[in-house]
PDB file of C-alpha atoms in Angstrom:
ATOM      1  CA  MET A   1     -15.323 -46.200  -4.130  1.00 43.00           C
ATOM      2  CA  GLY A   2     -14.163 -42.604  -4.351  1.00 46.00           C
ATOM      3  CA  VAL A   3     -11.251 -40.208  -4.331  1.00 47.00           C
ATOM      4  CA  MET A   4     -11.719 -37.502  -1.755  1.00 52.00           C
ATOM      5  CA  ARG A   5      -9.750 -34.694  -0.175  1.00 64.00           C
ATOM      6  CA  PRO A   6     -10.277 -33.001   3.171  1.00 80.00           C
ATOM      7  CA  PRO A   7     -11.900 -29.545   3.181  1.00 89.00           C
ATOM      8  CA  ILE A   8      -9.776 -26.515   2.377  1.00 93.00           C
ATOM      9  CA  ASN A   9      -9.342 -24.744   5.729  1.00 95.00           C
ATOM     10  CA  VAL A  10      -9.616 -20.959   5.516  1.00 96.00           C
ATOM     11  CA  PHE A  11      -8.265 -18.844   8.379  1.00 96.00           C
ATOM     12  CA  LEU A  12     -10.391 -15.701   8.687  1.00 95.00           C
ATOM     13  CA  SER A  13      -8.737 -12.567  10.068  1.00 94.00           C
ATOM     14  CA  SER A  14     -10.470  -9.281  10.967  1.00 93.00           C
ATOM     15  CA  THR A  15     -10.932  -6.871  13.844  1.00 92.00           C
ATOM     16  CA  TYR A  16     -13.756  -7.158  16.380  1.00 88.00           C
ATOM     17  CA  ARG A  17     -15.151  -3.859  15.115  1.00 90.00           C
ATOM     18  CA  ASP A  18     -15.600  -5.451  11.694  1.00 93.00           C
ATOM     19  CA  LYS A  19     -17.543  -8.423  13.087  1.00 91.00           C
ATOM     20  CA  GLU A  20     -20.465  -7.825  10.706  1.00 93.00           C
ATOM     21  CA  TRP A  21     -18.198  -8.230   7.682  1.00 95.00           C
ATOM     22  CA  ARG A  22     -16.487 -11.154   9.423  1.00 94.00           C
ATOM     23  CA  GLU A  23     -19.763 -13.018   9.900  1.00 95.00           C
ATOM     24  CA  VAL A  24     -20.692 -12.538   6.239  1.00 96.00           C
ATOM     25  CA  ALA A  25     -17.256 -13.849   5.233  1.00 97.00           C
ATOM     26  CA  ARG A  26     -17.589 -16.870   7.544  1.00 96.00           C
ATOM     27  CA  GLU A  27     -21.004 -17.740   6.090  1.00 97.00           C
ATOM     28  CA  THR A  28     -19.631 -17.354   2.565  1.00 97.00           C
ATOM     29  CA  ILE A  29     -16.646 -19.621   3.218  1.00 97.00           C
ATOM     30  CA  ASP A  30     -18.741 -22.349   4.827  1.00 96.00           C
ATOM     31  CA  SER A  31     -21.312 -22.209   2.019  1.00 96.00           C
ATOM     32  CA  LEU A  32     -18.726 -23.007  -0.661  1.00 95.00           C
ATOM     33  CA  PRO A  33     -18.322 -26.740  -1.436  1.00 92.00           C
ATOM     34  CA  GLY A  34     -15.030 -28.057  -0.123  1.00 91.00           C
ATOM     35  CA  PHE A  35     -14.229 -25.109   2.179  1.00 95.00           C
ATOM     36  CA  SER A  36     -14.279 -24.742   5.972  1.00 95.00           C
ATOM     37  CA  SER A  37     -13.615 -21.601   8.048  1.00 94.00           C
ATOM     38  CA  LEU A  38     -11.044 -21.429  10.858  1.00 89.00           C
ATOM     39  CA  LEU A  39     -11.739 -18.802  13.530  1.00 87.00           C
ATOM     40  CA  VAL A  40      -9.553 -17.871  16.480  1.00 77.00           C
ATOM     41  CA  GLU A  41     -12.559 -17.382  18.778  1.00 64.00           C
ATOM     42  CA  GLU A  42     -13.412 -21.069  18.375  1.00 46.00           C
ATOM     43  CA  SER A  43     -10.168 -22.092  20.114  1.00 45.00           C
ATOM     44  CA  PRO A  44      -9.920 -22.616  23.873  1.00 46.00           C
ATOM     45  CA  ALA A  45      -7.619 -20.306  25.830  1.00 47.00           C
ATOM     46  CA  ALA A  46      -4.028 -21.452  25.375  1.00 44.00           C
ATOM     47  CA  MET A  47      -1.476 -21.527  28.183  1.00 37.00           C
ATOM     48  CA  HIS A  48       1.296 -20.265  25.940  1.00 45.00           C
ATOM     49  CA  GLY A  49      -0.544 -17.058  25.070  1.00 64.00           C
ATOM     50  CA  MET A  50      -2.821 -15.538  22.474  1.00 71.00           C
ATOM     51  CA  ALA A  51      -0.155 -14.830  19.843  1.00 72.00           C
ATOM     52  CA  GLN A  52       1.073 -18.438  19.874  1.00 77.00           C
ATOM     53  CA  MET A  53      -2.492 -19.746  19.751  1.00 79.00           C
ATOM     54  CA  VAL A  54      -3.162 -17.610  16.668  1.00 81.00           C
ATOM     55  CA  LEU A  55       0.049 -18.795  15.007  1.00 83.00           C
ATOM     56  CA  ASP A  56      -0.784 -22.453  15.706  1.00 84.00           C
ATOM     57  CA  LYS A  57      -4.168 -22.044  14.022  1.00 87.00           C
ATOM     58  CA  ILE A  58      -2.741 -20.175  11.019  1.00 91.00           C
ATOM     59  CA  LEU A  59      -0.301 -23.023  10.379  1.00 89.00           C
ATOM     60  CA  LYS A  60      -3.275 -25.416  10.128  1.00 90.00           C
ATOM     61  CA  ALA A  61      -4.838 -23.289   7.371  1.00 94.00           C
ATOM     62  CA  ASP A  62      -4.676 -23.848   3.619  1.00 94.00           C
ATOM     63  CA  VAL A  63      -5.791 -20.290   2.796  1.00 96.00           C
ATOM     64  CA  PHE A  64      -5.619 -17.012   4.752  1.00 96.00           C
ATOM     65  CA  VAL A  65      -8.357 -14.382   4.329  1.00 97.00           C
ATOM     66  CA  VAL A  66      -7.928 -10.921   5.858  1.00 96.00           C
ATOM     67  CA  ILE A  67     -10.670  -8.272   5.980  1.00 97.00           C
ATOM     68  CA  VAL A  68      -9.524  -4.673   6.434  1.00 96.00           C
ATOM     69  CA  ALA A  69     -12.420  -2.263   6.851  1.00 94.00           C
ATOM     70  CA  THR A  70     -13.204   0.200   9.643  1.00 93.00           C
ATOM     71  CA  SER A  71     -10.508  -0.344  12.264  1.00 94.00           C
ATOM     72  CA  TYR A  72      -6.817  -1.196  12.605  1.00 95.00           C
ATOM     73  CA  GLY A  73      -7.575  -3.355  15.624  1.00 92.00           C
ATOM     74  CA  SER A  74      -6.039  -4.345  18.948  1.00 88.00           C
ATOM     75  CA  ILE A  75      -2.255  -4.412  19.217  1.00 89.00           C
ATOM     76  CA  VAL A  76      -0.487  -7.711  19.891  1.00 85.00           C
ATOM     77  CA  PRO A  77       0.861  -7.784  23.495  1.00 81.00           C
ATOM     78  CA  GLN A  78       4.490  -6.592  23.613  1.00 80.00           C
ATOM     79  CA  GLY A  79       4.200  -5.765  19.929  1.00 82.00           C
ATOM     80  CA  GLU A  80       3.535  -2.866  17.568  1.00 88.00           C
ATOM     81  CA  GLN A  81       1.186  -4.489  15.061  1.00 92.00           C
ATOM     82  CA  SER A  82      -2.512  -5.225  15.252  1.00 92.00           C
ATOM     83  CA  PHE A  83      -3.542  -8.864  15.449  1.00 90.00           C
ATOM     84  CA  SER A  84      -4.758  -8.684  11.845  1.00 93.00           C
ATOM     85  CA  GLU A  85      -1.426  -7.424  10.527  1.00 95.00           C
ATOM     86  CA  PHE A  86       0.482  -9.875  12.733  1.00 92.00           C
ATOM     87  CA  GLU A  87      -1.682 -12.747  11.418  1.00 93.00           C
ATOM     88  CA  TYR A  88      -1.163 -11.600   7.830  1.00 95.00           C
ATOM     89  CA  GLU A  89       2.601 -11.461   8.309  1.00 93.00           C
ATOM     90  CA  MET A  90       2.696 -14.972   9.794  1.00 92.00           C
ATOM     91  CA  ALA A  91       0.599 -16.377   6.939  1.00 94.00           C
ATOM     92  CA  ALA A  92       2.786 -14.698   4.322  1.00 92.00           C
ATOM     93  CA  LYS A  93       5.972 -16.024   5.945  1.00 92.00           C
ATOM     94  CA  ALA A  94       4.483 -19.535   6.032  1.00 92.00           C
ATOM     95  CA  GLY A  95       3.741 -19.339   2.299  1.00 92.00           C
ATOM     96  CA  ILE A  96      -0.019 -19.679   2.774  1.00 94.00           C
ATOM     97  CA  PRO A  97      -2.113 -18.246  -0.112  1.00 94.00           C
ATOM     98  CA  VAL A  98      -3.666 -14.934   0.954  1.00 95.00           C
ATOM     99  CA  VAL A  99      -6.948 -13.309  -0.033  1.00 95.00           C
ATOM    100  CA  ALA A 100      -6.970  -9.633   1.003  1.00 96.00           C
ATOM    101  CA  LEU A 101     -10.359  -7.900   1.130  1.00 96.00           C
ATOM    102  CA  VAL A 102     -10.232  -4.133   1.709  1.00 96.00           C
ATOM    103  CA  ARG A 103     -13.207  -1.848   2.135  1.00 95.00           C
ATOM    104  CA  ALA A 104     -13.210   0.833  -0.542  1.00 93.00           C
ATOM    105  CA  GLY A 105     -13.017   4.490   0.440  1.00 90.00           C
ATOM    106  CA  PRO A 106     -11.228   6.475   3.156  1.00 88.00           C
ATOM    107  CA  SER A 107     -10.896   5.425   6.785  1.00 87.00           C
ATOM    108  CA  PRO A 108     -13.768   6.440   9.121  1.00 88.00           C
ATOM    109  CA  LYS A 109     -13.440  10.068  10.274  1.00 84.00           C
ATOM    110  CA  GLU A 110     -14.172   9.186  13.904  1.00 90.00           C
ATOM    111  CA  LEU A 111     -10.966   7.153  14.262  1.00 92.00           C
ATOM    112  CA  PRO A 112      -8.035   8.707  16.151  1.00 94.00           C
ATOM    113  CA  GLN A 113      -5.402  10.131  13.827  1.00 94.00           C
ATOM    114  CA  LYS A 114      -2.816   7.527  14.823  1.00 94.00           C
ATOM    115  CA  GLU A 115      -5.193   4.664  14.043  1.00 94.00           C
ATOM    116  CA  VAL A 116      -6.064   6.194  10.674  1.00 94.00           C
ATOM    117  CA  TYR A 117      -2.349   6.290   9.882  1.00 95.00           C
ATOM    118  CA  LEU A 118      -1.837   2.632  10.911  1.00 95.00           C
ATOM    119  CA  LEU A 119      -4.943   1.462   9.027  1.00 96.00           C
ATOM    120  CA  GLU A 120      -3.957   3.246   5.817  1.00 95.00           C
ATOM    121  CA  ARG A 121      -0.390   1.945   6.144  1.00 95.00           C
ATOM    122  CA  PHE A 122      -1.693  -1.616   6.431  1.00 96.00           C
ATOM    123  CA  LYS A 123      -3.942  -1.159   3.392  1.00 95.00           C
ATOM    124  CA  ASN A 124      -0.993   0.141   1.370  1.00 94.00           C
ATOM    125  CA  ARG A 125       1.152  -2.778   2.508  1.00 94.00           C
ATOM    126  CA  LEU A 126      -1.455  -5.250   1.278  1.00 94.00           C
ATOM    127  CA  LYS A 127      -1.796  -3.368  -2.013  1.00 92.00           C
ATOM    128  CA  ASP A 128       1.986  -3.405  -2.528  1.00 90.00           C
ATOM    129  CA  ASP A 129       2.376  -7.085  -1.591  1.00 87.00           C
ATOM    130  CA  ARG A 130      -0.434  -8.616  -3.641  1.00 78.00           C
ATOM    131  CA  LEU A 131      -3.670  -8.072  -5.529  1.00 79.00           C
ATOM    132  CA  VAL A 132      -6.383  -6.646  -3.277  1.00 92.00           C
ATOM    133  CA  ALA A 133     -10.123  -7.156  -3.757  1.00 93.00           C
ATOM    134  CA  TYR A 134     -12.082  -4.027  -2.789  1.00 95.00           C
ATOM    135  CA  PHE A 135     -15.648  -4.183  -1.497  1.00 96.00           C
ATOM    136  CA  GLY A 136     -18.257  -1.586  -0.598  1.00 94.00           C
ATOM    137  CA  SER A 137     -21.239  -3.702   0.403  1.00 95.00           C
ATOM    138  CA  ILE A 138     -22.149  -7.093   1.837  1.00 95.00           C
ATOM    139  CA  GLN A 139     -22.914  -8.383  -1.653  1.00 96.00           C
ATOM    140  CA  ASP A 140     -19.536  -7.120  -2.897  1.00 95.00           C
ATOM    141  CA  LEU A 141     -17.792  -8.982  -0.085  1.00 97.00           C
ATOM    142  CA  ARG A 142     -19.626 -12.231  -0.803  1.00 96.00           C
ATOM    143  CA  GLU A 143     -18.954 -12.090  -4.535  1.00 96.00           C
ATOM    144  CA  ARG A 144     -15.281 -11.130  -4.306  1.00 96.00           C
ATOM    145  CA  LEU A 145     -14.514 -13.644  -1.570  1.00 97.00           C
ATOM    146  CA  SER A 146     -16.309 -16.469  -3.401  1.00 96.00           C
ATOM    147  CA  ALA A 147     -14.560 -15.679  -6.686  1.00 95.00           C
ATOM    148  CA  SER A 148     -11.129 -15.480  -5.023  1.00 94.00           C
ATOM    149  CA  LEU A 149     -11.517 -18.758  -3.124  1.00 95.00           C
ATOM    150  CA  LEU A 150     -12.855 -20.678  -6.118  1.00 93.00           C
ATOM    151  CA  LYS A 151      -9.979 -19.388  -8.247  1.00 92.00           C
ATOM    152  CA  LEU A 152      -7.496 -20.518  -5.582  1.00 90.00           C
ATOM    153  CA  LYS A 153      -9.142 -23.927  -5.395  1.00 90.00           C
ATOM    154  CA  GLU A 154      -8.741 -24.353  -9.135  1.00 85.00           C
ATOM    155  CA  SER A 155      -5.106 -23.199  -9.200  1.00 82.00           C
ATOM    156  CA  HIS A 156      -3.698 -24.569  -5.915  1.00 81.00           C
ATOM    157  CA  PHE A 157      -5.697 -27.611  -4.843  1.00 79.00           C
ATOM    158  CA  SER A 158      -6.410 -31.043  -6.283  1.00 61.00           C
ATOM    159  CA  PRO A 159      -9.847 -31.586  -7.808  1.00 57.00           C
ATOM    160  CA  ASP A 160     -12.309 -33.998  -6.173  1.00 54.00           C
ATOM    161  CA  PHE A 161     -13.389 -37.148  -7.953  1.00 55.00           C
ATOM    162  CA  ASN A 162     -16.109 -39.669  -7.268  1.00 59.00           C
ATOM    163  CA  ILE A 163     -15.384 -42.815  -9.278  1.00 64.00           C
ATOM    164  CA  THR A 164     -17.314 -46.086  -9.336  1.00 67.00           C
ATOM    165  CA  PHE A 165     -15.717 -49.312 -10.577  1.00 64.00           C
ATOM    166  CA  ASP A 166     -17.277 -52.577 -11.713  1.00 69.00           C
ATOM    167  CA  PRO A 167     -17.416 -54.755  -8.562  1.00 72.00           C
ATOM    168  CA  GLU A 168     -16.038 -57.676 -10.583  1.00 77.00           C
ATOM    169  CA  LEU A 169     -12.684 -55.944 -11.067  1.00 77.00           C
ATOM    170  CA  THR A 170      -9.832 -57.349  -9.015  1.00 81.00           C
ATOM    171  CA  GLU A 171      -7.974 -55.227  -6.478  1.00 77.00           C
ATOM    172  CA  GLN A 172      -4.927 -55.179  -8.753  1.00 81.00           C
ATOM    173  CA  GLU A 173      -7.003 -53.967 -11.708  1.00 79.00           C
ATOM    174  CA  VAL A 174      -8.436 -51.127  -9.607  1.00 75.00           C
ATOM    175  CA  LYS A 175      -4.969 -50.166  -8.354  1.00 78.00           C
ATOM    176  CA  THR A 176      -3.616 -50.158 -11.902  1.00 81.00           C
ATOM    177  CA  ALA A 177      -6.451 -47.868 -13.003  1.00 76.00           C
ATOM    178  CA  PHE A 178      -5.710 -45.422 -10.201  1.00 71.00           C
ATOM    179  CA  GLU A 179      -1.988 -45.464 -10.960  1.00 77.00           C
ATOM    180  CA  ALA A 180      -2.747 -44.530 -14.559  1.00 75.00           C
ATOM    181  CA  LEU A 181      -5.081 -41.741 -13.406  1.00 68.00           C
ATOM    182  CA  ALA A 182      -2.478 -40.411 -10.955  1.00 67.00           C
ATOM    183  CA  ASN A 183       0.239 -40.431 -13.626  1.00 68.00           C
ATOM    184  CA  TYR A 184      -2.045 -38.536 -15.993  1.00 62.00           C
ATOM    185  CA  TYR A 185      -2.870 -35.988 -13.289  1.00 57.00           C
ATOM    186  CA  ARG A 186       0.817 -35.453 -12.491  1.00 58.00           C
ATOM    187  CA  ALA A 187       1.551 -34.991 -16.197  1.00 59.00           C
ATOM    188  CA  CYS A 188      -1.048 -32.198 -16.207  1.00 53.00           C
ATOM    189  CA  GLY A 189       0.747 -30.414 -13.356  1.00 48.00           C
ATOM    190  CA  GLY A 190      -0.806 -32.084 -10.305  1.00 49.00           C
ATOM    191  CA  VAL A 191       1.043 -33.790  -7.492  1.00 44.00           C
ATOM    192  CA  GLY A 192      -0.749 -37.144  -7.312  1.00 45.00           C
ATOM    193  CA  LEU A 193      -3.989 -38.355  -5.795  1.00 49.00           C
ATOM    194  CA  ALA A 194      -5.012 -39.348  -2.274  1.00 51.00           C
ATOM    195  CA  VAL A 195      -7.236 -42.405  -2.599  1.00 50.00           C
ATOM    196  CA  GLU A 196      -9.785 -43.692  -0.123  1.00 49.00           C
ATOM    197  CA  PHE A 197     -11.348 -47.104  -0.750  1.00 47.00           C
ATOM    198  CA  GLU A 198     -14.811 -47.935   0.541  1.00 46.00           C
ATOM    199  CA  HIS A 199     -16.410 -51.306  -0.138  1.00 44.00           C
ATOM    200  CA  GLU A 200     -20.096 -52.067  -0.432  1.00 43.00           C
ATOM    201  CA  GLU A 201     -19.935 -53.986   2.861  1.00 42.00           C
ATOM    202  CA  ALA A 202     -18.820 -50.710   4.535  1.00 38.00           C
ATOM    203  CA  GLU A 203     -15.277 -51.998   5.069  1.00 42.00           C
ATOM    204  CA  VAL A 204     -12.987 -48.961   4.962  1.00 39.00           C
ATOM    205  CA  ARG A 205      -9.248 -49.056   4.449  1.00 47.00           C
ATOM    206  CA  GLU A 206      -6.738 -46.361   5.325  1.00 45.00           C
ATOM    207  CA  PRO A 207      -6.099 -43.800   2.548  1.00 47.00           C
ATOM    208  CA  ILE A 208      -3.204 -44.698   0.287  1.00 45.00           C
ATOM    209  CA  HIS A 209      -1.206 -42.597  -2.165  1.00 47.00           C
ATOM    210  CA  VAL A 210      -0.653 -43.610  -5.759  1.00 42.00           C
TER     211      VAL A 210
END
């Protein structure tokens, strides 16, 4: 018998040019217990357009991670922002916790002047809106992303429990124990517990809330 929660879904935003950093971030997210990455490229083509498809996926996320490194990125059709900045704006408006990872140092010299301007403007926007984690290497990215996500998990999401009860306890006694645990958790600032019961005979009941 255990108390479980679904994985924390992390939407990962970056430009195609920064795919190396993106892959490192994806591996880092999926290696952390209780986390799962959400990537736009894993979605099938949507009839209502790319921007709507991106928005739909963002709204399924628990955390939004944006990597800003060597490029501003492609502009949203009929828009003025890159997909990364558009995705960031949608996540912020939806109230989704954001982790912003920005590569330290100036923009690459080979970029067109207009793109340098847009990239630096986006970096400054992130810096003004929230705390930014700067990275200069693959190891930096892994460490800063891991630390940020684990801190968010501790501050924003319920802890996981795995509890075993004496099989001789009655159903009412088990329910009473969980109600007491849920009340204690709420008193400590939580919002209650989602409970999933699994019996030794492999009979599984729908999750209930106490």
